[in-house]
XYZ file of C-alpha atoms in Angstrom:
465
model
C -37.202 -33.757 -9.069
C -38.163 -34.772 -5.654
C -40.102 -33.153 -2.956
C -39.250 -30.199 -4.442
C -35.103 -30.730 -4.539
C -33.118 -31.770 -6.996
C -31.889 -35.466 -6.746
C -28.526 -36.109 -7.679
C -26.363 -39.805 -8.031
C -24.872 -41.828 -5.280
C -27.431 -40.558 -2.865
C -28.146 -37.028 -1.173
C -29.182 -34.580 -2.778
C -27.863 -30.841 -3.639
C -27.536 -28.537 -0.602
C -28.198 -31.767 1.848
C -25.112 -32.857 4.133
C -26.428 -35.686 5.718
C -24.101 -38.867 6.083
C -21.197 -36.728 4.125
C -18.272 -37.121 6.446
C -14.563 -36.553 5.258
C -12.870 -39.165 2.293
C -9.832 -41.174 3.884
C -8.270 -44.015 2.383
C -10.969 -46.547 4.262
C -14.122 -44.913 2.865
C -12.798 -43.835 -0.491
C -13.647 -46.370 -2.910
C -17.322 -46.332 -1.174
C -17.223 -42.652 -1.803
C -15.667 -41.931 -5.457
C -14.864 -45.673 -6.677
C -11.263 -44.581 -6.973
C -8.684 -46.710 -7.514
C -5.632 -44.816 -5.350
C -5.775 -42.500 -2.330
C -2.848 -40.474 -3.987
C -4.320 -41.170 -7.371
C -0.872 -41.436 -8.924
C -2.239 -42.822 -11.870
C -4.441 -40.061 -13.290
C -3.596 -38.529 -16.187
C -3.259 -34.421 -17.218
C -5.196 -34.956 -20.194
C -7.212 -37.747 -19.316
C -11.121 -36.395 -19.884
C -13.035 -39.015 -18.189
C -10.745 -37.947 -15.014
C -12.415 -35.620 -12.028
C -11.789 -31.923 -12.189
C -8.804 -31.569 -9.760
C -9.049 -28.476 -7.038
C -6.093 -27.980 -5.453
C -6.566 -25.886 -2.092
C -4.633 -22.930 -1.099
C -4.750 -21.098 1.804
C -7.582 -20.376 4.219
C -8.403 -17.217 4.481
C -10.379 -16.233 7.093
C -12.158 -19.310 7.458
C -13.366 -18.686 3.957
C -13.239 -22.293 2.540
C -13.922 -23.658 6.452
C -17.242 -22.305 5.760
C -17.272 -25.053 2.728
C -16.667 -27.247 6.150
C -13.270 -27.538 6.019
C -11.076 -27.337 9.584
C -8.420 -26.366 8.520
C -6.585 -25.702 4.915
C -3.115 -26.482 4.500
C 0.017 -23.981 4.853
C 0.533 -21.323 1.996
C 1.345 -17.838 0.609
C -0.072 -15.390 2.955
C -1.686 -17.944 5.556
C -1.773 -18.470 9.166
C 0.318 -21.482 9.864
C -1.788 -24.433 10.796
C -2.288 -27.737 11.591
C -3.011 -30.185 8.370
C -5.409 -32.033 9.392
C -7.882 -31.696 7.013
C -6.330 -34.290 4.980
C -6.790 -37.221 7.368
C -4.625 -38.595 9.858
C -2.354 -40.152 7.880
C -1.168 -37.164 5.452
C -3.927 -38.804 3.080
C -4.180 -36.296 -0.348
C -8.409 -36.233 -0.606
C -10.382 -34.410 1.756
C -13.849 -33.214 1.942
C -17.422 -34.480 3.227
C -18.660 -32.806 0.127
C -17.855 -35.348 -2.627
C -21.434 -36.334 -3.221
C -21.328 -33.566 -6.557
C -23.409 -34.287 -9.497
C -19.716 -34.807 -11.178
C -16.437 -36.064 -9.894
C -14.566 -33.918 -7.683
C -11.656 -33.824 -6.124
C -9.636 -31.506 -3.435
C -6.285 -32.093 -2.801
C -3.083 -30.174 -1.760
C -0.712 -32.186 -3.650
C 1.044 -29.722 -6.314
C 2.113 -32.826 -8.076
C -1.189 -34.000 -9.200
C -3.415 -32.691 -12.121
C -4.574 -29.018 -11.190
C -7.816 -27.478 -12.943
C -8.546 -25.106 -10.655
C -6.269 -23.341 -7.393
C -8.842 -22.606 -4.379
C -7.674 -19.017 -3.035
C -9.644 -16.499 -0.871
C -9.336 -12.860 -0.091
C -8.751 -12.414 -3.902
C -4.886 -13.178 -3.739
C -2.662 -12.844 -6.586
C -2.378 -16.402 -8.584
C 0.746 -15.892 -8.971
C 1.638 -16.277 -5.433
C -0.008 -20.019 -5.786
C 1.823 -20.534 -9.279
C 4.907 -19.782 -7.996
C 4.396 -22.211 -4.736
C 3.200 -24.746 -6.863
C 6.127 -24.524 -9.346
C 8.973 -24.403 -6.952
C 7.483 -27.622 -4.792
C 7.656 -28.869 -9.171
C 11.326 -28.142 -9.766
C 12.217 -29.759 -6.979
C 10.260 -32.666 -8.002
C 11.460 -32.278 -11.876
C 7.478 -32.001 -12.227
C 6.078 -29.377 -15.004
C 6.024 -25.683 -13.858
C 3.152 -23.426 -14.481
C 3.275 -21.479 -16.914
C 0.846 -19.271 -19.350
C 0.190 -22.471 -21.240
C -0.875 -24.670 -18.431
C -2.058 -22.650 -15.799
C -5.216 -23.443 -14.054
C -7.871 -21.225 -13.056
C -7.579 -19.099 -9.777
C -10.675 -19.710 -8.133
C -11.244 -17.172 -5.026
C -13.582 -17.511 -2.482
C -14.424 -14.342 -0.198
C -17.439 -13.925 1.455
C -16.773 -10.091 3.045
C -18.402 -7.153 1.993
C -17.141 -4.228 0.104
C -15.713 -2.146 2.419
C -13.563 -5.432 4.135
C -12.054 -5.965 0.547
C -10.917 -2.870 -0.306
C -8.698 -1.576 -2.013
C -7.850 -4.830 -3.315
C -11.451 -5.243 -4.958
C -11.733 -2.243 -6.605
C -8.109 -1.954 -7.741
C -8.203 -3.654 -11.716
C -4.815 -4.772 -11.299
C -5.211 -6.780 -9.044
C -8.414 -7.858 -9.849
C -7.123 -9.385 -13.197
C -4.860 -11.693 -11.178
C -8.101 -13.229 -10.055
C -10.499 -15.857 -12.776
C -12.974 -17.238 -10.793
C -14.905 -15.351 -8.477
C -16.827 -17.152 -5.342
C -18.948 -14.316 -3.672
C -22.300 -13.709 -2.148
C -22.683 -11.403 -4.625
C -25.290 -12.331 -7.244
C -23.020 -11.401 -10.302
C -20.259 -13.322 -9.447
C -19.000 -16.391 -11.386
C -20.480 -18.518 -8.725
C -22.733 -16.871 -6.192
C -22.320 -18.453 -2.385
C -25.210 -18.036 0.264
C -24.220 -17.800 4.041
C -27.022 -19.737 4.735
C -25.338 -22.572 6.890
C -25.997 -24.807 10.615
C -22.541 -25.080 10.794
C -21.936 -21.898 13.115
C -25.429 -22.427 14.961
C -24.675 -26.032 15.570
C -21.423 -26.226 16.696
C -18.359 -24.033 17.522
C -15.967 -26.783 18.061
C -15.945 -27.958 14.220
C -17.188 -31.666 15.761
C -17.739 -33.684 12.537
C -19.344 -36.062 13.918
C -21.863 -33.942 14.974
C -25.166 -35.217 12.641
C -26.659 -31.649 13.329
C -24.477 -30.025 11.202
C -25.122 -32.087 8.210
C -28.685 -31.792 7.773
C -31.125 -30.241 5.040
C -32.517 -27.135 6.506
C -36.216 -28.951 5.880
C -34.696 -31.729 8.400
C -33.236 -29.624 10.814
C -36.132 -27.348 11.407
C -38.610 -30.362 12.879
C -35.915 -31.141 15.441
C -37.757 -30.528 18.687
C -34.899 -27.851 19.570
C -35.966 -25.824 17.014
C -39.196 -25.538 16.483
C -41.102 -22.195 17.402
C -41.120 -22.145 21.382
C -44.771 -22.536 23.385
C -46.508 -18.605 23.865
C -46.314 -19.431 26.989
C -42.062 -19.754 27.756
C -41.501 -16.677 25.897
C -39.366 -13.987 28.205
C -41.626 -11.657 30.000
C -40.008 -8.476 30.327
C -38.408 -8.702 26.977
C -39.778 -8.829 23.448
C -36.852 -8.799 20.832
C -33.139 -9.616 21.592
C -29.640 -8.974 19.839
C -26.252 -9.733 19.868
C -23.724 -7.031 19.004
C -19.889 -8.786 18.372
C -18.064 -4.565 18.005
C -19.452 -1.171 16.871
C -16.232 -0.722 14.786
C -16.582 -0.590 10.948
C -17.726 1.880 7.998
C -19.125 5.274 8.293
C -21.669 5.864 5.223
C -24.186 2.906 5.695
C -27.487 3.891 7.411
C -27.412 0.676 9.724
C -23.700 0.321 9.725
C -21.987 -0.760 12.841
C -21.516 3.400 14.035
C -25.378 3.214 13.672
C -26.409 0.162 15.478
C -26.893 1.439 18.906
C -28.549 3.983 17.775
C -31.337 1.973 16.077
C -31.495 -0.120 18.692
C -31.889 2.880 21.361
C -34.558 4.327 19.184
C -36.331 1.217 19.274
C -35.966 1.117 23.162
C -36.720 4.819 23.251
C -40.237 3.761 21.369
C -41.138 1.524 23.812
C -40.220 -1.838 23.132
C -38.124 -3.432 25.481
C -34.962 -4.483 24.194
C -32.336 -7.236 25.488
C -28.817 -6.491 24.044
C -26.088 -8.512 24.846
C -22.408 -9.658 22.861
C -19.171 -9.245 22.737
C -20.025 -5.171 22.160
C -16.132 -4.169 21.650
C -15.424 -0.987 21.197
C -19.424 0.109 21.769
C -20.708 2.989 23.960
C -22.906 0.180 25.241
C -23.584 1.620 29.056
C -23.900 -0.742 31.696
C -24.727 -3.511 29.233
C -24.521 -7.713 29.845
C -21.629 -8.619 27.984
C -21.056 -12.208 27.130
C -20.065 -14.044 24.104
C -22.714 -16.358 22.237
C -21.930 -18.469 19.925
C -23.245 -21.821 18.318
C -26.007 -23.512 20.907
C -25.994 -20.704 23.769
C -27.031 -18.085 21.133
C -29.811 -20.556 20.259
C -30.831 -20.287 23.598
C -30.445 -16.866 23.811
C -33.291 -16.032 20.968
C -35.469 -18.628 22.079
C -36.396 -16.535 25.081
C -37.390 -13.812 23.063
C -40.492 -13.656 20.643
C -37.924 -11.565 17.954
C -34.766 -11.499 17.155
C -32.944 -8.532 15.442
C -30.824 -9.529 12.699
C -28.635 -6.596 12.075
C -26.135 -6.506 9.622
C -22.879 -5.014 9.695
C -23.839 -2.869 6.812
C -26.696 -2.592 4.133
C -24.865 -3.720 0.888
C -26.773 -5.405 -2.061
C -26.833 -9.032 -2.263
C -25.326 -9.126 2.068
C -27.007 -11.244 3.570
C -25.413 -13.180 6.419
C -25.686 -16.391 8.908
C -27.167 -13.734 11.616
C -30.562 -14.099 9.343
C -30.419 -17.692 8.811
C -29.669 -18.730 11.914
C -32.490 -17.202 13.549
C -35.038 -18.701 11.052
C -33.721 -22.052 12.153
C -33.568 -21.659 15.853
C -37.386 -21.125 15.560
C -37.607 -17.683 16.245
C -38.993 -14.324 14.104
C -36.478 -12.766 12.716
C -36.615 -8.478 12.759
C -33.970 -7.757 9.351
C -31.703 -4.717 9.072
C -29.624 -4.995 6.184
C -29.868 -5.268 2.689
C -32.360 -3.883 0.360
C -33.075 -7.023 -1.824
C -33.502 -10.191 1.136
C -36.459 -10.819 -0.990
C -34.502 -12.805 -3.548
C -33.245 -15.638 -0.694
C -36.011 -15.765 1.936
C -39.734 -15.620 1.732
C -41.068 -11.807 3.312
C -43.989 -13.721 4.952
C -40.740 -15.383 7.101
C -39.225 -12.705 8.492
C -40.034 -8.763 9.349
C -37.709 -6.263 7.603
C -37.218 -3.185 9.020
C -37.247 -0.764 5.606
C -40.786 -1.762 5.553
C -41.474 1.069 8.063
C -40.271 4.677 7.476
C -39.453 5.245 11.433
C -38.266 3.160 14.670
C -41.416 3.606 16.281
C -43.742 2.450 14.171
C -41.939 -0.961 13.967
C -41.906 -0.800 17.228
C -45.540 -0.140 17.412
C -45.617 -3.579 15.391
C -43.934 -5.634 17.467
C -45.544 -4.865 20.516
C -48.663 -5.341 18.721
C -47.599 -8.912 17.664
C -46.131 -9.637 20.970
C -49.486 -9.407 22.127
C -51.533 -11.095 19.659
C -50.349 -14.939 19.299
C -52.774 -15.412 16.217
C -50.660 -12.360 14.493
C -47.710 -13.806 15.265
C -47.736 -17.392 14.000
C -48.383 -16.280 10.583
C -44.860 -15.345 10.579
C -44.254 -19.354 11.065
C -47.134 -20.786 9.540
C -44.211 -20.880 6.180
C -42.745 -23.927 7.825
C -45.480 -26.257 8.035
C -46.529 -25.620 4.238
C -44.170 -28.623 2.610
C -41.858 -29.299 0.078
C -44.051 -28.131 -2.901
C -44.800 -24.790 -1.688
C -43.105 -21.936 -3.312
C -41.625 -20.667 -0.051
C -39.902 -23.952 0.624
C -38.591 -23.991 -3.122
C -37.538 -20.535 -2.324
C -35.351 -21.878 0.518
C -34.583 -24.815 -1.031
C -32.521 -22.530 -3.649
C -30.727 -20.605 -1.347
C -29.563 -23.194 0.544
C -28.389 -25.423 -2.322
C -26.030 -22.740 -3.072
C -24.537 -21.913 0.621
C -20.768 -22.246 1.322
C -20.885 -26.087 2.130
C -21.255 -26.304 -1.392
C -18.535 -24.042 -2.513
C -15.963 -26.804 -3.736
C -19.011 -28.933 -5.436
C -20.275 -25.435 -7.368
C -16.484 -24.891 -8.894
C -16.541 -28.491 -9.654
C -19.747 -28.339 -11.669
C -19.064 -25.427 -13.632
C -15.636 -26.202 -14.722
C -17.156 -29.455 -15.902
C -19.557 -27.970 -17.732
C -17.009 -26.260 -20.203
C -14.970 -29.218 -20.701
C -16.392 -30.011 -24.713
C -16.070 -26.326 -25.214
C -12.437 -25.918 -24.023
C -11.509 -28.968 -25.554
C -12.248 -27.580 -28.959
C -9.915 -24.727 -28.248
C -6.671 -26.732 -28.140
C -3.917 -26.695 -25.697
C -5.693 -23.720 -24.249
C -5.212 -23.506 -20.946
C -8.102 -23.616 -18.196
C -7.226 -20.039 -17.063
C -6.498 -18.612 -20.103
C -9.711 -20.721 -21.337
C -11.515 -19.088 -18.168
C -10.759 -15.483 -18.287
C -11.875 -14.738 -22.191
C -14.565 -17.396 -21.786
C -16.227 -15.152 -18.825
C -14.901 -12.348 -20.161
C -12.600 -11.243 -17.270
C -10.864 -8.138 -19.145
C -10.868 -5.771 -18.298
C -11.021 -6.684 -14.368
C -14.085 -6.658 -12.910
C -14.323 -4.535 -9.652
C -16.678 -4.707 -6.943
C -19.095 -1.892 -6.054
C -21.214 -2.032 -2.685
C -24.603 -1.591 -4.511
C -24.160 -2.826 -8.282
C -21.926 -6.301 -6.909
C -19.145 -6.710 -9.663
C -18.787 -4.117 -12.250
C -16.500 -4.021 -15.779
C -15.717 -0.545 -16.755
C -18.332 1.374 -14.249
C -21.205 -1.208 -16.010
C -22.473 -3.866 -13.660
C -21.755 -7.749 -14.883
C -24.925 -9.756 -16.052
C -26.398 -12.086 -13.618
C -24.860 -15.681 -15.270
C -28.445 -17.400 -12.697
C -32.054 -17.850 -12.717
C -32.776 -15.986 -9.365
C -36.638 -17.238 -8.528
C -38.870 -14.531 -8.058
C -39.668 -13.165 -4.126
C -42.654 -14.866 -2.476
């Protein structure tokens, strides 16, 4: 262990993204020590070989959020460019390739396949079947029950985005691996990234966006602004994309103005600004902010008002990380248990008072009292060794960015064990190995459930600080 994160080979460390930029054939061998670009030579059954993920389609930026542009062309997805293979149709991609094991994405359906990156829990089958045809006409090996590999699905939208698919068990059980930010899952993801508050143009050679949170904090940019440049007619500012969404959730997007007004109604003068589609907003300033604008946005303001689209357990988006970073108190609305992935002395949460007004009452009170107020960022100056920089440390490890490195890992950890099972393949060996029948189904407050009981929680989640 090193200041408090855990070191891994060929430099970096886990959840840190400096100096990872995407494999071509010029920087491969410095990267993996391959032998290939196409990597021809590597063998099914070889077991000193990388685990082979083969990406399918993008869906809804899902796997971009691992910091991928673009995915390639398949079932059920947008047509777009590939690019994210290099300029030159090369078959490895990804800036993420410093993994504690060896990993590989490609999109060739030739080459070795352990695991099929999906999102938006599609049917494997619809990958299989693309994968076999592109085979045949190859004389390659179909897929088949015998040699299938896992279906690895990565969505990171709530509940009530994913239904009925989510809760329906048949098609649930066309789905092995599950990538959610729900704590049960097979492999839990985080939202906690700088891509979207760093840049909206997906420039890779942006350094910004590769940095350890630690790192990007100190940046000058975004530390906590002089008492003196906050706004002076405003204390707490939020941006509002749409008020369309689910009824049922007591801050769900019907119920967002409202909070907001009651706030505003208690006194505390509130700027409110966004895209606000389809919102009974009045005669409010509508603008859309995005990457460094937004930035600039809550740094006039001495809060912030994270508000989530709903209150779901374990949902907890970039709209709470990002202000953190950008220097600023966050105000939370959301999800019950925040506790488990940021420190409470970082942040405000709004269940922590019964009524509107007396967190308003609050923050007017810290708006006025500077000494009050920087305890809410005295966290940041406390060092690697502290618990609420471990604390941090954890969730960010496990954000998106790290999405194809996570599969990677844990499919490498049950090589010996599948091994002893024969010509099992990895998805059969998957789905009885993490017991995957009956389906599991997601439910907005118990995460992913098997037969109405919730799943076990496969992670050490540290304890709130």
């Amino acid at each position: 262990m090193s200041n408090g994160q855990l070191h891994i080979g060929r430099g970096g460390e886990v959840g840190s993204l400096k100096n990872r930029k995407p494999l071509s054939s010029k920087n491969l061998l410095e990267n993996l020590g391959m032998q290939s670009v196409r990597m021809k030579t590597v063998k099914e059954n070889d077991k000193d070989r990388p685990v082979m993920l083969y990406l399918g389609k993008c869906c809804e930026s899902h796997w971009e959020m691992s910091y991928v542009p673009y995915c390639r062309d398949g079932p059920g997805c947008a047509s777009h460019p590939s690019i994210a293979f290099g300029d030159h149709g090369d078959d490895l991609y990804h800036p993420m390739m410093q993994c504690p094991v060896k990993c590989v994405v490609h999109h060739d359906p030739l080459m070795p396949i352990d695991a099929v990156l999906t999102g938006g829990y599609v049917s494997r089958d619809d990958y299989y079947n693309d994968i076999s045809r592109k085979r045949r006409l190859n004389q390659g090996e179909e897929v088949t029950q015998k040699n299938r590999p896992i279906a690895a699905s990565m969505c990171l939208e709530p509940y009530w985005r994913t239904r009925p698919r989510a809760t329906n068990p048949r098609e649930m059980k066309m789905v092995d691996m599950l990538l959610t930010t729900n704590l049960n899952a097979d492999i839990w993801l985080s939202r906690f990234s700088l891509l979207r508050l760093e840049t909206d143009s997906y420039d890779w050679n942006n350094g910004k966006m590769w940095m350890h949170w630690s790192e990007y904090i100190t940046l000058p940019e975004n530390q906590p602004p002089k008492w003196a440049t906050f706004d002076s007619d405003y204390v707490i500012s939020v941006v509002i994309g749409h008020c369309d969404g689910p009824n049922g959730y007591p801050f769900g997007y019907p119920n967002r103005l409202h909070y907001i007004n009651a706030l505003s109604d208690a006194g505390l003068p509130v700027y409110l600004t966004g895209h606000l589609r389809r919102c009974n907003s009045g005669n409010r300033n509508k603008q859309r902010f995005w990457a460094s604008n937004k930035r600039e946005l809550m740094r006039k303001y001495k809060f912030h008002l994270a508000l989530e689209n709903c209150d779901e357990k374990d949902w907890v988006t970039e709209k709470l990380y990002q202000t953190l970073m950008a220097g600023i108190v966050p105000v939370y609305v959301g999800c019950d248990n925040v506790n488990q992935f940021i420190p409470k002395n970082a942040f405000i949460r709004a269940r922590d008072f019964s009524e509107p007004k007396k967190l308003a009452d609050y923050l007017k009170y810290l708006a006025g009292n500077e000494t009050a107020y920087n305890e809410y960022h005295a966290w940041r100056t406390n060092g690697p060794s502290s618990p609420e920089w471990k604390h941090m440390n954890w969730t960010f490890d496990r954000s998106t960015a790290n999405g194809f490195c996570q599969v990677c890992q844990n499919i490498h950890a049950h090589r010996e064990k599948k091994a002893q099972q024969g010509e099992t393949s990895w998805g059969e060996y998957w789905t009885h190995a993490k017991n995957k029948l009956p389906a599991w189904t997601l439910d907005p407050q118990r995460g992913w459930v098997q037969e109405g009981k919730p799943v076990p929680i496969d992670l050490e989640v540290p304890a709130a600080v």
